[in-house]
XYZ file of C-alpha atoms in Angstrom:
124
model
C 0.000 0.000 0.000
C 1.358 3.223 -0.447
C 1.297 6.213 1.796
C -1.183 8.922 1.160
C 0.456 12.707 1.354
C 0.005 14.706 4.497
C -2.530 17.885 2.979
C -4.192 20.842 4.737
C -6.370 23.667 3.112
C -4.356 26.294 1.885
C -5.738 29.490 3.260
C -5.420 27.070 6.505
C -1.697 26.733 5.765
C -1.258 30.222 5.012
C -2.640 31.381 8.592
C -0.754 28.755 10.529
C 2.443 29.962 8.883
C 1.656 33.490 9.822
C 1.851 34.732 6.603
C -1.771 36.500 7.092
C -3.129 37.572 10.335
C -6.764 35.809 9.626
C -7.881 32.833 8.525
C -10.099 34.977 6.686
C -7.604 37.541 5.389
C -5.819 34.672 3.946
C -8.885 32.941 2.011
C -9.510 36.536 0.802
C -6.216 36.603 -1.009
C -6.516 32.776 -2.352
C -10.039 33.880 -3.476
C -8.835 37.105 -5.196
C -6.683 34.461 -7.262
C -3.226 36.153 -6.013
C -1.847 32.609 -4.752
C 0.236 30.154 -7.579
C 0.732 26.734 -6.378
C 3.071 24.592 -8.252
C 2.676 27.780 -10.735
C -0.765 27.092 -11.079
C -3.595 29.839 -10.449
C -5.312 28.825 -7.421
C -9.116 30.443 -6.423
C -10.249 28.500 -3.660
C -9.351 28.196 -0.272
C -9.654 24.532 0.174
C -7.383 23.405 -2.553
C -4.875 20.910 -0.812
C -1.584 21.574 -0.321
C 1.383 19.349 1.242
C 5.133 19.341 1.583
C 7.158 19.801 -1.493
C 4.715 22.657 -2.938
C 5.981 25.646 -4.244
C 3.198 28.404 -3.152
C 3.942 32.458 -4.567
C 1.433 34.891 -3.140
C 1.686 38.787 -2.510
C 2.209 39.904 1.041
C 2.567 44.194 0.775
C 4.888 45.254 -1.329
C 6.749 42.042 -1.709
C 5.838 38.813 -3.642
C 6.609 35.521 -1.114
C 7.933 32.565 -3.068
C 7.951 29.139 0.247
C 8.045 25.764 -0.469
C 5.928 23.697 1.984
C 8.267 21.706 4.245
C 5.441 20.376 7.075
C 1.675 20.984 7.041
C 1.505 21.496 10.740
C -1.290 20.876 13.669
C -1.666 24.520 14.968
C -1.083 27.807 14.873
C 1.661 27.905 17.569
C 4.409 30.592 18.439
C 6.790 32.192 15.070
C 9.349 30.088 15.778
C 7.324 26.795 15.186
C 5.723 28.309 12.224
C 8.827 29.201 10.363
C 9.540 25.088 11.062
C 6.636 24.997 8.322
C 8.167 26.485 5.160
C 11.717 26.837 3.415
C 12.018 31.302 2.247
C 12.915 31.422 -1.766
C 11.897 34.606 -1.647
C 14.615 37.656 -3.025
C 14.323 40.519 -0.802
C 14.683 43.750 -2.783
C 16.674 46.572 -0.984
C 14.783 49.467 -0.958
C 16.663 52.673 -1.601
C 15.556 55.921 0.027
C 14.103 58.245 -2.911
C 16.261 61.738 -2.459
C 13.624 64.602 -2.443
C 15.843 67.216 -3.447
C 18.333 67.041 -6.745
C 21.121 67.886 -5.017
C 20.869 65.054 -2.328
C 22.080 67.165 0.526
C 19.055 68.115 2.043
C 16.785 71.614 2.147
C 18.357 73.602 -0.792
C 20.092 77.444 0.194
C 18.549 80.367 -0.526
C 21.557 80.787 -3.806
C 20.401 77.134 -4.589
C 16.997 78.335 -4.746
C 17.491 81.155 -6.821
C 19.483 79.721 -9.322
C 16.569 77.085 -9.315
C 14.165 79.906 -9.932
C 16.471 81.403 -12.670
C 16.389 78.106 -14.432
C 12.763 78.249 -14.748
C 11.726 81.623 -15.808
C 11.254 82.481 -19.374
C 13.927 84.713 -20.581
C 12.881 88.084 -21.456
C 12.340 89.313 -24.758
């Protein structure tokens, strides 16, 4: 006989993991149809996942790319969750947007009127 996989729901998964703060929360992004499993569209909740899948959803400004490594019996402390997936994801760096051209801060009042010079019409 051979062994049947270990599954759980995936919005299930998802919560226990602490990727989403609700169970709900995380069924609303499944549902949505953010969530590849195995790089295949998923749109409901209860689709089955087990170890060895490859799941890619958004979380903020970031996309997540874990690969299921245990499908877990509760949601316990962070440090047992993190037991339940392998990170792939590739953490951009953000870099700081500099307000002013110059870089150095609030510009001086020459910096400002040479600004102001460059954007007046020239007289006829």
């Amino acid at each position: 006989m051979s062994d049947a996989r270990e599954t759980i729901r995936l919005d299930k998964w998802l919560w226990q993991a602490r990727f989403f703060k609700t169970r709900t929360l995380a069924a609303s992004v499944v549902k949505a149809g953010n969530v590849r499993v195995n790089a295949t569209k998923i749109a409901k909740p209860a689709f089955q996942v087990g170890e060895g899948d490859g799941i890619t959803f958004p979380q903020g400004t970031q996309t997540r790319v874990v690969v299921v490594a245990a499908c877990g019996a509760r949601r316990g402390p962070a440090p047992e969750a993190q037991g339940l997936y392998h990170d792939k994801t590739v953490f951009e760096e953000k870099v700081p947007r500099t307000i002013t051209p110059w870089g150095k801060g609030r510009p001086t009042k020459k910096d400002r009127r040479t600004l102001d010079l460059s954007h007046k019409p020239p007289l006829e």
